[in-house]
Coordinates of C-alpha atoms in Angstrom, one line a residue:
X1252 CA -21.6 -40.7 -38.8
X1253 CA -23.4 -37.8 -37.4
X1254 CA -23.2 -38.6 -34.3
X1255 CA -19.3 -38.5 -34.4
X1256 CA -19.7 -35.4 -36.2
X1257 CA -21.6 -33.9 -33.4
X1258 CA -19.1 -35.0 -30.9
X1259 CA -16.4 -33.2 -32.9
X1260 CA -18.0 -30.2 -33.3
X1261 CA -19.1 -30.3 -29.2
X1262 CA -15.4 -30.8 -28.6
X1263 CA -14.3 -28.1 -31.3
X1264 CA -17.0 -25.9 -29.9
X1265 CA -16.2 -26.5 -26.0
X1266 CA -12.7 -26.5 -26.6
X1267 CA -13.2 -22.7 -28.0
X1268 CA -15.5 -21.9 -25.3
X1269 CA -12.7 -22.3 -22.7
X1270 CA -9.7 -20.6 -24.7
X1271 CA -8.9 -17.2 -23.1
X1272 CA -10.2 -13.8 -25.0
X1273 CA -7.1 -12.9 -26.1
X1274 CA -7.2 -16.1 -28.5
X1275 CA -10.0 -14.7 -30.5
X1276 CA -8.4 -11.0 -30.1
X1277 CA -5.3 -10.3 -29.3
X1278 CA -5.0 -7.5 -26.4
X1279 CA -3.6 -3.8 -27.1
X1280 CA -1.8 -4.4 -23.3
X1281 CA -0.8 -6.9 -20.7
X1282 CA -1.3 -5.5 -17.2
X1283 CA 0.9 -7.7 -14.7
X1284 CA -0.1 -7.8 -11.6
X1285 CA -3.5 -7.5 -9.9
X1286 CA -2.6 -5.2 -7.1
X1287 CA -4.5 -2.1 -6.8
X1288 CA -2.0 -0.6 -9.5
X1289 CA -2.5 -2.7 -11.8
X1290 CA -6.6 -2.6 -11.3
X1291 CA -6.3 1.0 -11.6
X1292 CA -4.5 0.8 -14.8
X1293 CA -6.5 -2.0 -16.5
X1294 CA -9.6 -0.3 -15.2
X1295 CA -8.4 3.3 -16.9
X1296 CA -7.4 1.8 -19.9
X1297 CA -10.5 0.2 -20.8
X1298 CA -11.9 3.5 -20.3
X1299 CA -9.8 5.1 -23.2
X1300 CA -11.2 1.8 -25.3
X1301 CA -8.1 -0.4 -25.0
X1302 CA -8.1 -4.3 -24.7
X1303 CA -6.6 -5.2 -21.9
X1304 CA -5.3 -8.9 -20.2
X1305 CA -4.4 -8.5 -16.8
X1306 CA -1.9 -11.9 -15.2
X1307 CA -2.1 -12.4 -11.4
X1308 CA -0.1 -14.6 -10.1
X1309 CA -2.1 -15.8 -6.8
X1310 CA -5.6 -16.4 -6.6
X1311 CA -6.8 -13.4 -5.7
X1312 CA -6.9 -10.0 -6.6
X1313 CA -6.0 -7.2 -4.4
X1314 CA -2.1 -7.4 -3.6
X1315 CA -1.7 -5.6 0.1
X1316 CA -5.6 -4.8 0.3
X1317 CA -7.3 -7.2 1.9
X1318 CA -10.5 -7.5 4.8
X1319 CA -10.7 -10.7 6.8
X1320 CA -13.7 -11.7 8.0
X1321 CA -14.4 -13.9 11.0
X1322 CA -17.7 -15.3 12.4
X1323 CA -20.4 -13.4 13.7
X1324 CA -20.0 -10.6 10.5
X1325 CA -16.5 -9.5 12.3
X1326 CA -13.9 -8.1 10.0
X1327 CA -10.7 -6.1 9.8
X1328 CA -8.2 -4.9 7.6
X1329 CA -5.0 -6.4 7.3
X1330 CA -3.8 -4.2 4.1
X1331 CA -4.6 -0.6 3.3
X1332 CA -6.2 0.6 6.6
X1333 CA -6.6 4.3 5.5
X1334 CA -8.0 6.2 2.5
X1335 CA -7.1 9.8 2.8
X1336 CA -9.3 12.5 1.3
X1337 CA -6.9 14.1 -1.4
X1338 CA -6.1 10.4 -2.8
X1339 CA -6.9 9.6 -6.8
X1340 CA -8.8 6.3 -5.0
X1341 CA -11.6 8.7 -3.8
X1342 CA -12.8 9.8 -7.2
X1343 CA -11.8 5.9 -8.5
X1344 CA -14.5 5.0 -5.4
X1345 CA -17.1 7.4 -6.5
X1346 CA -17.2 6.0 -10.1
X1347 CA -17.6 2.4 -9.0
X1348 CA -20.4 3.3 -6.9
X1349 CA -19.2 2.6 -3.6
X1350 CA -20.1 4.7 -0.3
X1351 CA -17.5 6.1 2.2
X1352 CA -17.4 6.6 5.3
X1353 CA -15.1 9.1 7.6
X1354 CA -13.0 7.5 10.0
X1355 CA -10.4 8.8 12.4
X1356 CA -9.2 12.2 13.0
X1357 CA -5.2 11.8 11.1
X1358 CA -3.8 12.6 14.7
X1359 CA -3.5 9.6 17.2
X1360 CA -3.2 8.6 20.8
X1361 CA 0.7 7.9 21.5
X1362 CA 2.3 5.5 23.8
X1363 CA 5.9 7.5 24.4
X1364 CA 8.2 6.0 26.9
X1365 CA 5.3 3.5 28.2
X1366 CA 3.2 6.4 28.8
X1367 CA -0.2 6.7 27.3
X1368 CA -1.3 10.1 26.0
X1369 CA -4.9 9.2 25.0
X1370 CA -6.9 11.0 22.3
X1371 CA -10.0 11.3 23.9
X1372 CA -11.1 15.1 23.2
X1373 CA -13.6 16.4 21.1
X1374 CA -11.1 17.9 19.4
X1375 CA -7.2 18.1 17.8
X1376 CA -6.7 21.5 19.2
X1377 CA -7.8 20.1 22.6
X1378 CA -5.7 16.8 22.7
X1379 CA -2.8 19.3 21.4
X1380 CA -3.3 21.3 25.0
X1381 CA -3.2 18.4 27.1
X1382 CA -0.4 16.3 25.5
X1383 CA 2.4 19.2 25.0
X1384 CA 3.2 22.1 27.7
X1385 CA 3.3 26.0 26.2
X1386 CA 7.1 25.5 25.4
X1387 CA 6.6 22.1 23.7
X1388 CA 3.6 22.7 21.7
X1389 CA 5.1 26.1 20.1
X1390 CA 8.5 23.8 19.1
X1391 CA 5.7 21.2 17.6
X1392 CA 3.4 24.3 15.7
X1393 CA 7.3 25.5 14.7
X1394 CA 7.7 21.9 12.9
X1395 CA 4.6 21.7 11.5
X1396 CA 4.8 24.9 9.7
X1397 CA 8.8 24.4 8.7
X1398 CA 7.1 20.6 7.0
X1399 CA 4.8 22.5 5.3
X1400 CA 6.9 25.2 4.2
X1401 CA 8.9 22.4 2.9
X1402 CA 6.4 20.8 1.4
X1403 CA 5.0 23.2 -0.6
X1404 CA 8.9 23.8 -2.1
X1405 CA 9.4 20.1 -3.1
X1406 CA 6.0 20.4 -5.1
X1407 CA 5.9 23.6 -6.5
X1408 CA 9.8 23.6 -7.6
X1409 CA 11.3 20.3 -7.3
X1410 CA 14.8 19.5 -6.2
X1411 CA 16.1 23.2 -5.3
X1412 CA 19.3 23.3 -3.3
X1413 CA 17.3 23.3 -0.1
X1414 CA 15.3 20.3 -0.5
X1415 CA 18.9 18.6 -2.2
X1416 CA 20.0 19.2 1.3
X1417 CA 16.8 17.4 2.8
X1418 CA 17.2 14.4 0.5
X1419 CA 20.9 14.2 1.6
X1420 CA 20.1 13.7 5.5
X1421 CA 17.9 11.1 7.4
X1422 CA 15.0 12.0 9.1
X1423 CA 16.5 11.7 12.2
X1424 CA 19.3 13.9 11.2
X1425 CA 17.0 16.6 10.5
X1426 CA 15.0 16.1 14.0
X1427 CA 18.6 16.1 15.7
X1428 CA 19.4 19.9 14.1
X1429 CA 16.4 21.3 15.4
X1430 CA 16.8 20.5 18.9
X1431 CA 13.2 18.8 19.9
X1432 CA 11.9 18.7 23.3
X1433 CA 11.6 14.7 23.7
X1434 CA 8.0 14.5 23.6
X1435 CA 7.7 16.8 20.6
X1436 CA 10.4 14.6 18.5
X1437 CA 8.8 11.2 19.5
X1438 CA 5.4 12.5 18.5
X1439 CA 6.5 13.8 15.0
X1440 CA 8.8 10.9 14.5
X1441 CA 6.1 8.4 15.4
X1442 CA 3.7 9.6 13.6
X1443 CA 5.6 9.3 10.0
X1444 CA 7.4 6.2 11.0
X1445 CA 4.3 4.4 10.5
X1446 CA 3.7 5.4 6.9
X1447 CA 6.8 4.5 6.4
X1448 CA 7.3 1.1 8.0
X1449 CA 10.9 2.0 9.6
X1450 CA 12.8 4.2 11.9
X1451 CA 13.5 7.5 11.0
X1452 CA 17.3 6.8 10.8
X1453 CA 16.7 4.8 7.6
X1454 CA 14.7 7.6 5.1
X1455 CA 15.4 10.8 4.3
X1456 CA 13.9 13.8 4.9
X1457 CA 12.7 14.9 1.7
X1458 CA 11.1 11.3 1.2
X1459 CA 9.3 12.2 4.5
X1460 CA 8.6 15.3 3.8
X1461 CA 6.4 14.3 1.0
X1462 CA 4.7 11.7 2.9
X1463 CA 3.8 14.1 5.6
X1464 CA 1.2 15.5 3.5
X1465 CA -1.8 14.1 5.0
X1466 CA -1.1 15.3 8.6
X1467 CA 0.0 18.9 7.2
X1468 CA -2.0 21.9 6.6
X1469 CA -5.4 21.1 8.7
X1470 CA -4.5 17.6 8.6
X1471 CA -6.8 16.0 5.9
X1472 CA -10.3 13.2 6.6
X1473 CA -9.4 9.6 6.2
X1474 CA -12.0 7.3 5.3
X1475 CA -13.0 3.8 4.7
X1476 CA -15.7 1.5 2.4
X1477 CA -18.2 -0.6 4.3
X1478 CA -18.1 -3.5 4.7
X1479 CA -14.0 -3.4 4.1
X1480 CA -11.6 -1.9 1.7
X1481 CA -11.3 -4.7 0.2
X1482 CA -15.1 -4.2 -1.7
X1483 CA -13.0 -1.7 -3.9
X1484 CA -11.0 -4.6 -4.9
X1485 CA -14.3 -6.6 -6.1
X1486 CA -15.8 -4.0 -7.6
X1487 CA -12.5 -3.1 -10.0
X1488 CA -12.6 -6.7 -10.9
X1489 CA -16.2 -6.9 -11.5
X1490 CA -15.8 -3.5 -13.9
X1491 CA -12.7 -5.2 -16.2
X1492 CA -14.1 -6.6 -19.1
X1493 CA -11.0 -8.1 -20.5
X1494 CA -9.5 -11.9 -19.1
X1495 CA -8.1 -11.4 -15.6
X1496 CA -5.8 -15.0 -15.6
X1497 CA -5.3 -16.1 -11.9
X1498 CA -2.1 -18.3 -10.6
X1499 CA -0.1 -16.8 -13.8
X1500 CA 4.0 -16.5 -12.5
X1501 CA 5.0 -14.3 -15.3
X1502 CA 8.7 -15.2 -15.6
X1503 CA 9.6 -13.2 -18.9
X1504 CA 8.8 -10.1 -20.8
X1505 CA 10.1 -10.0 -24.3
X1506 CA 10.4 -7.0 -26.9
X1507 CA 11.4 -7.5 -30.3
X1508 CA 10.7 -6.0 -33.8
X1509 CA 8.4 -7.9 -36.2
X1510 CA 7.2 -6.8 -39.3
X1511 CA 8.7 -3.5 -38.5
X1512 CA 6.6 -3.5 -35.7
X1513 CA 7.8 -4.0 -31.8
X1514 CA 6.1 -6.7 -30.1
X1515 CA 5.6 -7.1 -26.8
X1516 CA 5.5 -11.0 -25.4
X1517 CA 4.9 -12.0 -22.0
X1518 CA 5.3 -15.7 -21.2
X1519 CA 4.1 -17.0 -17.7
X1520 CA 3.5 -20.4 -15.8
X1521 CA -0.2 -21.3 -15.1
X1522 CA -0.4 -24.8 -13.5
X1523 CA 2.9 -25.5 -14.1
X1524 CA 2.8 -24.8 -18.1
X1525 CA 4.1 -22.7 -20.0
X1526 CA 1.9 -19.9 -21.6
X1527 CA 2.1 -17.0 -23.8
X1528 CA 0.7 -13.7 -25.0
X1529 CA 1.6 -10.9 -26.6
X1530 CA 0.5 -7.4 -27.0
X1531 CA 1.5 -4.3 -28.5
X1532 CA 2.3 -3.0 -24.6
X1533 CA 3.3 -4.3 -21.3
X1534 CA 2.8 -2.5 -17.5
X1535 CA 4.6 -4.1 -14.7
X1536 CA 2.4 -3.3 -11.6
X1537 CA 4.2 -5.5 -9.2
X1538 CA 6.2 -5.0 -6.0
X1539 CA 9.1 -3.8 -6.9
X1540 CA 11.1 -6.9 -5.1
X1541 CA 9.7 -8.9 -7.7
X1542 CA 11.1 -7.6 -10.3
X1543 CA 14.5 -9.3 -10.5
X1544 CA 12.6 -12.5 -10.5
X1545 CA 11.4 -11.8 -14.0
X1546 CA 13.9 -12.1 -17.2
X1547 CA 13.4 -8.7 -19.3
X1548 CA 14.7 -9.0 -22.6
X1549 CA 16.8 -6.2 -23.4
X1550 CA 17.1 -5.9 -19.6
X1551 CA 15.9 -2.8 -18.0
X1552 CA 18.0 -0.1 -18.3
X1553 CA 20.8 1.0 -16.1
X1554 CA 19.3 4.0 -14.3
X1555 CA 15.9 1.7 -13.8
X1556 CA 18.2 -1.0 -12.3
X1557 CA 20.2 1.4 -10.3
X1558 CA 17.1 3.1 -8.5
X1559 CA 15.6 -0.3 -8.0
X1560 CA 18.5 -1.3 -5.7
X1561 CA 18.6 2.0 -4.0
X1562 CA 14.6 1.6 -2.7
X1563 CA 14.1 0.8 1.0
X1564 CA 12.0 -2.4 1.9
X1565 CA 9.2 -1.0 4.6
X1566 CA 8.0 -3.7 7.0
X1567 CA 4.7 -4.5 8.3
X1568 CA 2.7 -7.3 10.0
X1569 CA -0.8 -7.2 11.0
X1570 CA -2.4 -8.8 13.8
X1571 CA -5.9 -9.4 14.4
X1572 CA -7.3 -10.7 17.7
X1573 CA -10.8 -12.0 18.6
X1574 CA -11.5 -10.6 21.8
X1575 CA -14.5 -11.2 24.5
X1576 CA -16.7 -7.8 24.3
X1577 CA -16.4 -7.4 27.8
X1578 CA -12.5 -6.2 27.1
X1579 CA -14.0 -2.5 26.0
X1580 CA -14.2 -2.3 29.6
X1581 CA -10.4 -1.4 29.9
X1582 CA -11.2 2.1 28.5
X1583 CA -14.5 2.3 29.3
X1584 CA -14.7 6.2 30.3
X1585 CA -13.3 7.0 26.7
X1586 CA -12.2 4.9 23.5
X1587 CA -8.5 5.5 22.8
X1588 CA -7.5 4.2 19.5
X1589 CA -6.0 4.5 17.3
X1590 CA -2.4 4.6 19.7
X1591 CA 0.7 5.2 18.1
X1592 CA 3.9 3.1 19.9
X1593 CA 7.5 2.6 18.9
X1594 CA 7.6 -0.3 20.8
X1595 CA 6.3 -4.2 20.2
X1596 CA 2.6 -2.7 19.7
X1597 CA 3.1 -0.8 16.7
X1598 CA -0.2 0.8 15.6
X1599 CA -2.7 0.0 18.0
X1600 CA -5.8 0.3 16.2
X1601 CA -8.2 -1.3 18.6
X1602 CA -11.8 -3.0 17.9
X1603 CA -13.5 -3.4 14.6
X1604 CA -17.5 -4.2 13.9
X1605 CA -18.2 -3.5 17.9
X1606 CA -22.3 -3.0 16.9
X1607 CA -22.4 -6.7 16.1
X1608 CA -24.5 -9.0 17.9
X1609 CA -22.2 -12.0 18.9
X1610 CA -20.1 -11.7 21.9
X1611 CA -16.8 -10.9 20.1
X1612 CA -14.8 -8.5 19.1
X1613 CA -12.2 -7.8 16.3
X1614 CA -9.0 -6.1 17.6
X1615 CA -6.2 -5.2 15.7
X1616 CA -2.3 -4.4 15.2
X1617 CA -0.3 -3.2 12.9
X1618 CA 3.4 -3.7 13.4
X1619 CA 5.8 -2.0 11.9
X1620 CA 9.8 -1.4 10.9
X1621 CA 12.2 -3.7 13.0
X1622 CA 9.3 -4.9 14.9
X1623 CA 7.9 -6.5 11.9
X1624 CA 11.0 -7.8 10.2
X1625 CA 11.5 -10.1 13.2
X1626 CA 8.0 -11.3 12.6
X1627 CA 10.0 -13.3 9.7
X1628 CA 11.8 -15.7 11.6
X1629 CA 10.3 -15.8 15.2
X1630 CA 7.6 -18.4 16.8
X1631 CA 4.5 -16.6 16.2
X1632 CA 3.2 -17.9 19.8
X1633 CA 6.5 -16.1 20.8
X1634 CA 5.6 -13.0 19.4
X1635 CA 2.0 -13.3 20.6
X1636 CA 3.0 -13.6 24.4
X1637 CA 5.3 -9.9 23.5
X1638 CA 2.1 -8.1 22.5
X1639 CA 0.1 -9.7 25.1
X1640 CA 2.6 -8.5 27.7
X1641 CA 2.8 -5.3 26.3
X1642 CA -1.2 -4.8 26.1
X1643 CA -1.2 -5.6 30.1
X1644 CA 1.5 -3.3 30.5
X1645 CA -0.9 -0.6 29.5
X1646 CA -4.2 -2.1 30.5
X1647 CA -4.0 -4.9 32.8
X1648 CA -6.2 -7.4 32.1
X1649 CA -5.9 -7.4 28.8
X1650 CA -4.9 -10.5 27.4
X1651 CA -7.6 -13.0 29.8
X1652 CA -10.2 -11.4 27.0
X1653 CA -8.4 -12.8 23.9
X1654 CA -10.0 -16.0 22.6
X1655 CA -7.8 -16.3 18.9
X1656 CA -5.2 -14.3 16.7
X1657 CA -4.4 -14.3 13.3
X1658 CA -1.3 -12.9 11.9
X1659 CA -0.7 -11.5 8.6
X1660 CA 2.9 -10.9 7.2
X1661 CA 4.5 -9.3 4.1
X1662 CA 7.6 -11.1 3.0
X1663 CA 10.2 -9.6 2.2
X1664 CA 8.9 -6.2 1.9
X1665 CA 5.4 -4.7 2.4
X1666 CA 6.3 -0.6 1.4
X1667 CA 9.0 1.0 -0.7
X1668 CA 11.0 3.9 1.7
X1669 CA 13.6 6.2 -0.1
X1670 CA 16.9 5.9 2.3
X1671 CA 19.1 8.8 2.6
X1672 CA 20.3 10.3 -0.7
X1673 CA 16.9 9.1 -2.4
X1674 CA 13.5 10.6 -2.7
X1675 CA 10.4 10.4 -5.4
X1676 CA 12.0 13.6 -6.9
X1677 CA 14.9 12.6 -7.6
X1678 CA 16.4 11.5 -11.5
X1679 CA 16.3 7.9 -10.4
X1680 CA 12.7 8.2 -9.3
X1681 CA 12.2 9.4 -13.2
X1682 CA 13.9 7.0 -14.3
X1683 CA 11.6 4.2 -13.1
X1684 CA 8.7 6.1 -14.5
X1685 CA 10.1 6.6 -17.6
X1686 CA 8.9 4.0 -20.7
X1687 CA 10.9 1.7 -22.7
X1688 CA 10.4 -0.1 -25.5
X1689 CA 7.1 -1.0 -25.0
X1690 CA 7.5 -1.6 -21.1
X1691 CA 6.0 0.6 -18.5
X1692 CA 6.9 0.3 -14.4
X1693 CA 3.7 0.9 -12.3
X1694 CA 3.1 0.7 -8.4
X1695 CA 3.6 2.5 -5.7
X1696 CA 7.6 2.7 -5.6
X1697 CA 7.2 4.7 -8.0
X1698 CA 5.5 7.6 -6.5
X1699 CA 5.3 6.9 -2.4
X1700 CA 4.9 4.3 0.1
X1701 CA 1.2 3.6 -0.2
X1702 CA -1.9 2.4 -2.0
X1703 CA -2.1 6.4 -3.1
X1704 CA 1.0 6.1 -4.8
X1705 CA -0.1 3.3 -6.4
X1706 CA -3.4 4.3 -7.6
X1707 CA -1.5 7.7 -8.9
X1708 CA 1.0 6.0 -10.5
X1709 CA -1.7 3.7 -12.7
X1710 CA -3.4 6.6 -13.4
X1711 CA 0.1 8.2 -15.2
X1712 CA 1.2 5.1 -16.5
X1713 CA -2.4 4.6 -18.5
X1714 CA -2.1 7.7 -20.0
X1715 CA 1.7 6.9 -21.1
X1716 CA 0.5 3.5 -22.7
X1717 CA -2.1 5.8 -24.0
X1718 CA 0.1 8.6 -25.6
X1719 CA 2.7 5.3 -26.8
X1720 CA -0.5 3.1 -28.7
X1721 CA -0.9 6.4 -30.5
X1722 CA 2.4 6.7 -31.6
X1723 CA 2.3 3.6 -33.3
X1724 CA -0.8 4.2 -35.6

């Protein structure tokens, strides 16, 4: 008899010991998604004493930030490559702990018409005299200062009839009016088309206005954590101290009135079973294309529905290649890279981990716009033999050194762009940031293209949960 009482209570006890948390105390807030956003927002709420249950639905945290690491201690990005200096991250980095170090000046090479203009100087101001002639570089200083000028209107007033105007043209359009020499346009144009993942036809210029900030002004410091970005993404994780429940599909969020009281319940799929948990609060911090895969009940509203369909999908594909050290001596007289191209080669940002000990290196890619869409549906041994061409076009030799590649893809979008008539200031923009019923939108769509307007929208979004949990004491 009390043996078999033993076993029950082992059972009982074990049985207990592998519920989730929120089965001995219910969370305040569910955090979908365990993207940066959605680390970022956990992470802030737990700092204003909240419990918090964050559902990811692959196995590993991170979304679009990720390191790769190959043998011999090689690694490389293939999500967020950058972390600029005036991003919320920094100070997020600094209270984890973590080091930084400065990378890249935010001016590249550029490949323009198969032509390289290589960034080899000491310094901006003496790249600047060597790319443009005195004609071009005082139309280029001329378009700086207008995108600043600019800039500084959209955040100090908002959507005044000037930067309406902006909003209501491409890009492209705006370039056209002012009448660019060709190496001047290319180089502006480039240089914002890679933030946002398509061709300067497709967004308008207010949108790019405001992502322009980190090349205005001075230009600001990227930077980067040792031993990869993606040691942020640990160290969030490590800080939570609520259940982070991997392989959860959410696939609906329900709001309903109980006891005079609105509840918030999120059910998901976790090996294939259905699950449940609810919460006075719910934060979506997913890509935005995954939100019509979810059943909201009462739907999102009209003007959130509305803006959602009138977002851009930004491509990207990264490609890393494991490369024969001897390749560095291509460019031996000066290292090159980062290059901006508009062609097949996309970013080029060149070798990773070079003061390791094996005789590899890491080289990478990142593609971008139409480039990477046809990523989607193309032979990747196809696309492979492109970039190789490409690489020999520029320095011949190149592709004898490659040993292995390793492609990395974002289906069916990797950034959010604003197309023409759309911008982050705009009333749909507010829309999407504004609560309801319980339910708050969090990622980067809704404040820019990038891990920056992620982190910054997390940040706002905690302190909405914040001010609505309370409301309801």
């Amino acid at each position: 008899m009390r043996i078999r009482l033993w076993l029950v209570l082992f059972t009982m006890f074990s049985f207990l010991g592998n519920l989730p948390l929120w089965s001995q105390e219910r969370p305040q807030v569910v955090v979908v998604g365990g993207g940066i956003a959605g680390l970022v927002t956990a992470f802030k709420l737990e700092q204003r004493g909240y419990r918090c249950c964050l559902l990811e639905a692959s196995d590993r945290l991170g979304g679009r930030i990720g390191t790769a690491h190959y043998p011999q201690g090689l690694e490389a990005e293939y999500g967020m490559q950058e972390i600029w200096e005036k991003s919320p991250l920094i100070g997020i980095i600094k209270e984890l702990g973590l080091q930084l170090e400065a990378s890249d000046d935010p001016w590249s090479s550029l490949l323009i018409d198969e032509k390289l203009y290589a960034f080899t100087e000491d310094t901006r101001e003496q790249y600047f005299l060597k790319l443009f002639t005195p004609v071009e570089r005082k139309a280029f200083d001329a378009t700086i200062a207008e995108l600043e000028s600019c800039y500084t209107e959209a955040t100090s007033k908002g959507l005044t009839a000037k930067m309406l105007k902006l909003q209501n043209q491409t890009f492209a359009e705006w370039l056209q009016e002012r009448k660019l020499p060709s190496k001047v346009e290319q180089a502006v144009r480039l240089t914002i088309e890679v933030e946002l993942a398509t061709v300067a036809e497709k967004f308008s210029a207010l949108s790019a206005v405001l992502e322009y900030r980190t090349f205005l002004f001075g230009g600001e410091k990227n930077y980067h954590v040792p031993g990869g970005n993606s040691v942020i993404i640990g160290k969030l994780g490590e800080a939570l101290k609520g259940p982070k429940v991997m392989g959860a599909t959410v696939t609906h969020v329900v709001r309903r009135q109980e006891n005079g009281r609105l509840v918030a319940e999120v059910r998901y799929l976790k090996n294939s079973t259905e699950q449940k948990i609810q919460a006075d609060a719910v934060v979506m911090a997913v890509p935005w294309v995954i939100l019509h895969q979810i059943q909201f009940e009462p739907a999102l509203t009209a003007p959130q529905l509305k803006a959602l369909s009138r977002l851009g999908r930004g491509q990207y594909t990264v490609i890393h290649m494991l490369l024969d050290k001897a390749v560095a001596g291509l460019w031996a007289k000066a290292d090159p890279f980062p290059v901006l191209s508009n062609a097949e080669l996309g970013v080029i940002y060149g070798p990773h981990a070079t003061d390791t000990n094996g005789p590899e290196i890491v080289f990478s890619f990142l593609i971008y716009g139409p480039e990477a869409e046809a990523y989607h549906m193309a032979p990747r041994d196809i696309k492979r033999s492109e970039v190789l061409e490409g690489m020999d076009a520029v320095w011949p030799g190149f592709s004898k050194y490659v040993h292995e590649t390793f492609f990395y893809s974002y289906h069916p979008a990797a950034v959010t762009y604003w197309p023409k008539g759309r911008s982050p200031l705009d009333e749909l923009s507010e829309a999407i940031r504004t609560p309801h019923l319980g339910l708050f939108l969090a990622g980067d769509w809704t404040e820019s293209s990038h891990a920056e307007g992620a982190v910054r929208s997390a940040i706002l979004a905690s302190e909405k949960v914040d001010s609505y949990l309370k409301s309801l004491k």
